[in-house]
mmCIF file with all atom_site columns, C-alpha atoms in Angstrom:
data_model
loop_
_atom_site.group_PDB
_atom_site.id
_atom_site.type_symbol
_atom_site.label_atom_id
_atom_site.label_alt_id
_atom_site.label_comp_id
_atom_site.label_asym_id
_atom_site.label_entity_id
_atom_site.label_seq_id
_atom_site.pdbx_PDB_ins_code
_atom_site.Cartn_x
_atom_site.Cartn_y
_atom_site.Cartn_z
_atom_site.occupancy
_atom_site.B_iso_or_equiv
_atom_site.pdbx_formal_charge
_atom_site.auth_seq_id
_atom_site.auth_comp_id
_atom_site.auth_asym_id
_atom_site.auth_atom_id
_atom_site.pdbx_PDB_model_num
ATOM 1   C CA . UNK F 1 1   ? 210.260 -126.174 16.630 1.00 81.00 ? 1369 UNK F CA 1
ATOM 2   C CA . UNK F 1 2   ? 211.783 -129.042 14.829 1.00 92.00 ? 1370 UNK F CA 1
ATOM 3   C CA . UNK F 1 3   ? 214.794 -127.342 13.822 1.00 93.00 ? 1371 UNK F CA 1
ATOM 4   C CA . UNK F 1 4   ? 215.673 -125.506 16.638 1.00 95.00 ? 1372 UNK F CA 1
ATOM 5   C CA . UNK F 1 5   ? 215.634 -128.933 18.358 1.00 96.00 ? 1373 UNK F CA 1
ATOM 6   C CA . UNK F 1 6   ? 217.682 -130.673 15.485 1.00 97.00 ? 1374 UNK F CA 1
ATOM 7   C CA . UNK F 1 7   ? 220.281 -127.933 15.882 1.00 97.00 ? 1375 UNK F CA 1
ATOM 8   C CA . UNK F 1 8   ? 220.168 -128.306 19.982 1.00 98.00 ? 1376 UNK F CA 1
ATOM 9   C CA . UNK F 1 9   ? 220.895 -131.982 19.423 1.00 98.00 ? 1377 UNK F CA 1
ATOM 10  C CA . UNK F 1 10  ? 223.536 -131.677 16.652 1.00 98.00 ? 1378 UNK F CA 1
ATOM 11  C CA . UNK F 1 11  ? 225.288 -129.237 19.480 1.00 98.00 ? 1379 UNK F CA 1
ATOM 12  C CA . UNK F 1 12  ? 225.169 -131.406 21.993 1.00 98.00 ? 1380 UNK F CA 1
ATOM 13  C CA . UNK F 1 13  ? 226.431 -134.273 20.161 1.00 98.00 ? 1381 UNK F CA 1
ATOM 14  C CA . UNK F 1 14  ? 229.177 -131.806 19.427 1.00 97.00 ? 1382 UNK F CA 1
ATOM 15  C CA . UNK F 1 15  ? 228.334 -131.954 15.597 1.00 97.00 ? 1383 UNK F CA 1
ATOM 16  C CA . UNK F 1 16  ? 229.132 -128.541 15.062 1.00 96.00 ? 1384 UNK F CA 1
ATOM 17  C CA . UNK F 1 17  ? 229.107 -128.645 11.545 1.00 94.00 ? 1385 UNK F CA 1
ATOM 18  C CA . UNK F 1 18  ? 225.476 -129.915 11.247 1.00 97.00 ? 1386 UNK F CA 1
ATOM 19  C CA . UNK F 1 19  ? 224.274 -127.523 14.218 1.00 97.00 ? 1387 UNK F CA 1
ATOM 20  C CA . UNK F 1 20  ? 225.687 -124.301 12.129 1.00 95.00 ? 1388 UNK F CA 1
ATOM 21  C CA . UNK F 1 21  ? 223.799 -125.488 9.024  1.00 96.00 ? 1389 UNK F CA 1
ATOM 22  C CA . UNK F 1 22  ? 220.688 -125.890 10.876 1.00 97.00 ? 1390 UNK F CA 1
ATOM 23  C CA . UNK F 1 23  ? 221.278 -122.623 12.431 1.00 97.00 ? 1391 UNK F CA 1
ATOM 24  C CA . UNK F 1 24  ? 221.938 -121.055 9.141  1.00 96.00 ? 1392 UNK F CA 1
ATOM 25  C CA . UNK F 1 25  ? 218.446 -123.092 7.691  1.00 96.00 ? 1393 UNK F CA 1
ATOM 26  C CA . UNK F 1 26  ? 216.670 -121.367 10.733 1.00 98.00 ? 1394 UNK F CA 1
ATOM 27  C CA . UNK F 1 27  ? 217.862 -118.129 10.202 1.00 98.00 ? 1395 UNK F CA 1
ATOM 28  C CA . UNK F 1 28  ? 217.022 -118.420 6.117  1.00 97.00 ? 1396 UNK F CA 1
ATOM 29  C CA . UNK F 1 29  ? 213.409 -118.480 7.358  1.00 96.00 ? 1397 UNK F CA 1
ATOM 30  C CA . UNK F 1 30  ? 213.192 -116.155 10.304 1.00 96.00 ? 1398 UNK F CA 1
ATOM 31  C CA . UNK F 1 31  ? 215.949 -113.942 10.919 1.00 97.00 ? 1399 UNK F CA 1
ATOM 32  C CA . UNK F 1 32  ? 214.747 -113.045 13.831 1.00 98.00 ? 1400 UNK F CA 1
ATOM 33  C CA . UNK F 1 33  ? 215.454 -116.230 15.932 1.00 98.00 ? 1401 UNK F CA 1
ATOM 34  C CA . UNK F 1 34  ? 218.019 -115.116 18.923 1.00 98.00 ? 1402 UNK F CA 1
ATOM 35  C CA . UNK F 1 35  ? 218.422 -118.951 19.592 1.00 98.00 ? 1403 UNK F CA 1
ATOM 36  C CA . UNK F 1 36  ? 219.559 -119.820 16.214 1.00 98.00 ? 1404 UNK F CA 1
ATOM 37  C CA . UNK F 1 37  ? 222.049 -116.769 16.576 1.00 99.00 ? 1405 UNK F CA 1
ATOM 38  C CA . UNK F 1 38  ? 223.157 -117.898 19.540 1.00 99.00 ? 1406 UNK F CA 1
ATOM 39  C CA . UNK F 1 39  ? 223.786 -121.429 18.545 1.00 98.00 ? 1407 UNK F CA 1
ATOM 40  C CA . UNK F 1 40  ? 225.417 -120.138 15.537 1.00 97.00 ? 1408 UNK F CA 1
ATOM 41  C CA . UNK F 1 41  ? 228.251 -118.031 17.557 1.00 97.00 ? 1409 UNK F CA 1
ATOM 42  C CA . UNK F 1 42  ? 228.690 -121.145 19.569 1.00 97.00 ? 1410 UNK F CA 1
ATOM 43  C CA . UNK F 1 43  ? 229.227 -123.349 16.500 1.00 96.00 ? 1411 UNK F CA 1
ATOM 44  C CA . UNK F 1 44  ? 231.078 -120.902 14.859 1.00 95.00 ? 1412 UNK F CA 1
ATOM 45  C CA . UNK F 1 45  ? 233.668 -120.448 17.584 1.00 93.00 ? 1413 UNK F CA 1
ATOM 46  C CA . UNK F 1 46  ? 233.983 -124.434 17.410 1.00 92.00 ? 1414 UNK F CA 1
ATOM 47  C CA . UNK F 1 47  ? 234.324 -125.122 14.064 1.00 89.00 ? 1415 UNK F CA 1
ATOM 48  C CA . UNK F 1 48  ? 235.923 -121.902 12.279 1.00 76.00 ? 1416 UNK F CA 1
ATOM 49  C CA . UNK F 1 49  ? 237.389 -119.721 14.923 1.00 72.00 ? 1417 UNK F CA 1
ATOM 50  C CA . UNK F 1 50  ? 235.966 -116.955 13.100 1.00 81.00 ? 1418 UNK F CA 1
ATOM 51  C CA . UNK F 1 51  ? 236.043 -113.853 16.061 1.00 91.00 ? 1419 UNK F CA 1
ATOM 52  C CA . UNK F 1 52  ? 234.039 -111.538 13.665 1.00 93.00 ? 1420 UNK F CA 1
ATOM 53  C CA . UNK F 1 53  ? 231.418 -113.964 12.800 1.00 94.00 ? 1421 UNK F CA 1
ATOM 54  C CA . UNK F 1 54  ? 230.918 -115.435 16.542 1.00 96.00 ? 1422 UNK F CA 1
ATOM 55  C CA . UNK F 1 55  ? 230.768 -111.768 17.942 1.00 98.00 ? 1423 UNK F CA 1
ATOM 56  C CA . UNK F 1 56  ? 228.154 -110.735 14.881 1.00 98.00 ? 1424 UNK F CA 1
ATOM 57  C CA . UNK F 1 57  ? 226.057 -113.798 15.942 1.00 98.00 ? 1425 UNK F CA 1
ATOM 58  C CA . UNK F 1 58  ? 226.266 -113.387 19.690 1.00 98.00 ? 1426 UNK F CA 1
ATOM 59  C CA . UNK F 1 59  ? 225.681 -109.805 19.537 1.00 98.00 ? 1427 UNK F CA 1
ATOM 60  C CA . UNK F 1 60  ? 222.546 -110.592 17.330 1.00 99.00 ? 1428 UNK F CA 1
ATOM 61  C CA . UNK F 1 61  ? 221.327 -112.841 19.782 1.00 99.00 ? 1429 UNK F CA 1
ATOM 62  C CA . UNK F 1 62  ? 221.561 -110.208 22.529 1.00 99.00 ? 1430 UNK F CA 1
ATOM 63  C CA . UNK F 1 63  ? 220.050 -107.656 20.712 1.00 98.00 ? 1431 UNK F CA 1
ATOM 64  C CA . UNK F 1 64  ? 216.982 -109.624 19.534 1.00 99.00 ? 1432 UNK F CA 1
ATOM 65  C CA . UNK F 1 65  ? 216.696 -110.865 23.088 1.00 98.00 ? 1433 UNK F CA 1
ATOM 66  C CA . UNK F 1 66  ? 218.442 -108.891 25.612 1.00 96.00 ? 1434 UNK F CA 1
ATOM 67  C CA . UNK F 1 67  ? 217.179 -110.367 28.864 1.00 95.00 ? 1435 UNK F CA 1
ATOM 68  C CA . UNK F 1 68  ? 218.437 -113.874 27.974 1.00 97.00 ? 1436 UNK F CA 1
ATOM 69  C CA . UNK F 1 69  ? 221.286 -113.910 30.537 1.00 97.00 ? 1437 UNK F CA 1
ATOM 70  C CA . UNK F 1 70  ? 222.934 -116.838 28.919 1.00 97.00 ? 1438 UNK F CA 1
ATOM 71  C CA . UNK F 1 71  ? 223.674 -115.068 25.634 1.00 98.00 ? 1439 UNK F CA 1
ATOM 72  C CA . UNK F 1 72  ? 224.901 -111.902 27.428 1.00 98.00 ? 1440 UNK F CA 1
ATOM 73  C CA . UNK F 1 73  ? 227.382 -114.601 29.187 1.00 98.00 ? 1441 UNK F CA 1
ATOM 74  C CA . UNK F 1 74  ? 228.290 -116.412 25.833 1.00 98.00 ? 1442 UNK F CA 1
ATOM 75  C CA . UNK F 1 75  ? 229.195 -113.175 24.260 1.00 98.00 ? 1443 UNK F CA 1
ATOM 76  C CA . UNK F 1 76  ? 230.843 -111.552 27.366 1.00 98.00 ? 1444 UNK F CA 1
ATOM 77  C CA . UNK F 1 77  ? 233.188 -114.625 27.330 1.00 97.00 ? 1445 UNK F CA 1
ATOM 78  C CA . UNK F 1 78  ? 233.907 -114.551 23.662 1.00 97.00 ? 1446 UNK F CA 1
ATOM 79  C CA . UNK F 1 79  ? 235.078 -110.898 24.287 1.00 97.00 ? 1447 UNK F CA 1
ATOM 80  C CA . UNK F 1 80  ? 237.193 -112.099 27.132 1.00 96.00 ? 1448 UNK F CA 1
ATOM 81  C CA . UNK F 1 81  ? 238.783 -115.095 24.967 1.00 94.00 ? 1449 UNK F CA 1
ATOM 82  C CA . UNK F 1 82  ? 239.492 -112.860 22.136 1.00 93.00 ? 1450 UNK F CA 1
ATOM 83  C CA . UNK F 1 83  ? 241.192 -110.245 24.274 1.00 94.00 ? 1451 UNK F CA 1
ATOM 84  C CA . UNK F 1 84  ? 238.345 -107.447 24.221 1.00 96.00 ? 1452 UNK F CA 1
ATOM 85  C CA . UNK F 1 85  ? 238.175 -106.548 27.673 1.00 96.00 ? 1453 UNK F CA 1
ATOM 86  C CA . UNK F 1 86  ? 236.594 -103.445 27.677 1.00 95.00 ? 1454 UNK F CA 1
ATOM 87  C CA . UNK F 1 87  ? 233.707 -104.847 25.847 1.00 97.00 ? 1455 UNK F CA 1
ATOM 88  C CA . UNK F 1 88  ? 233.591 -108.225 28.144 1.00 98.00 ? 1456 UNK F CA 1
ATOM 89  C CA . UNK F 1 89  ? 233.803 -105.875 31.231 1.00 97.00 ? 1457 UNK F CA 1
ATOM 90  C CA . UNK F 1 90  ? 230.818 -103.783 29.975 1.00 97.00 ? 1458 UNK F CA 1
ATOM 91  C CA . UNK F 1 91  ? 228.718 -107.221 29.311 1.00 98.00 ? 1459 UNK F CA 1
ATOM 92  C CA . UNK F 1 92  ? 229.763 -108.675 32.825 1.00 98.00 ? 1460 UNK F CA 1
ATOM 93  C CA . UNK F 1 93  ? 228.585 -105.562 34.596 1.00 97.00 ? 1461 UNK F CA 1
ATOM 94  C CA . UNK F 1 94  ? 224.939 -106.030 32.666 1.00 97.00 ? 1462 UNK F CA 1
ATOM 95  C CA . UNK F 1 95  ? 225.231 -109.288 33.910 1.00 98.00 ? 1463 UNK F CA 1
ATOM 96  C CA . UNK F 1 96  ? 225.890 -108.322 37.187 1.00 97.00 ? 1464 UNK F CA 1
ATOM 97  C CA . UNK F 1 97  ? 222.542 -106.744 37.691 1.00 95.00 ? 1465 UNK F CA 1
ATOM 98  C CA . UNK F 1 98  ? 221.258 -110.422 37.631 1.00 95.00 ? 1466 UNK F CA 1
ATOM 99  C CA . UNK F 1 99  ? 220.665 -111.200 41.148 1.00 95.00 ? 1467 UNK F CA 1
ATOM 100 C CA . UNK F 1 100 ? 221.234 -114.943 40.359 1.00 96.00 ? 1468 UNK F CA 1
ATOM 101 C CA . UNK F 1 101 ? 224.568 -114.098 38.361 1.00 97.00 ? 1469 UNK F CA 1
ATOM 102 C CA . UNK F 1 102 ? 225.666 -111.125 40.283 1.00 97.00 ? 1470 UNK F CA 1
ATOM 103 C CA . UNK F 1 103 ? 228.546 -113.144 42.425 1.00 97.00 ? 1471 UNK F CA 1
ATOM 104 C CA . UNK F 1 104 ? 229.762 -115.076 39.143 1.00 97.00 ? 1472 UNK F CA 1
ATOM 105 C CA . UNK F 1 105 ? 229.650 -111.720 37.498 1.00 98.00 ? 1473 UNK F CA 1
ATOM 106 C CA . UNK F 1 106 ? 231.883 -109.775 39.750 1.00 97.00 ? 1474 UNK F CA 1
ATOM 107 C CA . UNK F 1 107 ? 234.906 -112.534 40.032 1.00 98.00 ? 1475 UNK F CA 1
ATOM 108 C CA . UNK F 1 108 ? 234.737 -112.370 36.250 1.00 98.00 ? 1476 UNK F CA 1
ATOM 109 C CA . UNK F 1 109 ? 234.687 -108.322 36.437 1.00 98.00 ? 1477 UNK F CA 1
ATOM 110 C CA . UNK F 1 110 ? 237.956 -108.998 38.872 1.00 98.00 ? 1478 UNK F CA 1
ATOM 111 C CA . UNK F 1 111 ? 239.478 -110.865 36.162 1.00 97.00 ? 1479 UNK F CA 1
ATOM 112 C CA . UNK F 1 112 ? 239.186 -108.728 33.689 1.00 97.00 ? 1480 UNK F CA 1
ATOM 113 C CA . UNK F 1 113 ? 240.207 -105.959 35.594 1.00 96.00 ? 1481 UNK F CA 1
ATOM 114 C CA . UNK F 1 114 ? 243.477 -107.797 36.315 1.00 95.00 ? 1482 UNK F CA 1
ATOM 115 C CA . UNK F 1 115 ? 243.885 -108.554 32.677 1.00 94.00 ? 1483 UNK F CA 1
ATOM 116 C CA . UNK F 1 116 ? 243.630 -104.694 31.752 1.00 93.00 ? 1484 UNK F CA 1
ATOM 117 C CA . UNK F 1 117 ? 246.199 -103.887 34.375 1.00 92.00 ? 1485 UNK F CA 1
ATOM 118 C CA . UNK F 1 118 ? 248.469 -106.432 32.816 1.00 90.00 ? 1486 UNK F CA 1
ATOM 119 C CA . UNK F 1 119 ? 248.102 -105.461 29.415 1.00 84.00 ? 1487 UNK F CA 1
ATOM 120 C CA . UNK F 1 120 ? 248.881 -101.881 30.312 1.00 78.00 ? 1488 UNK F CA 1
ATOM 121 C CA . UNK F 1 121 ? 252.508 -103.255 30.681 1.00 67.00 ? 1489 UNK F CA 1
#
């Protein structure tokens, strides 16, 4: 799809505003495009620092394509970055079920458990 390729190209060129506009255009035509939600979330994080928007977009990408591990990783990272440690932990636990990403997920789970422990003090 031309629009998806354009959106990805803008993103790779770090032209996040145009990538975001492209994602919005794609979603206006078809609101079931998980990849557009994924890139929208990534771009919102880079340009708007809109926590709610980032999480909504990434959650929607995961909802539409629950087996796409990169979407789950982006969501887990966003949860962690914004301090939603328990939500991040749940996502990394889901990711750990994928053999290819299990080791990375287990390392992230340990880090997040440490952050949860530190936040108790």
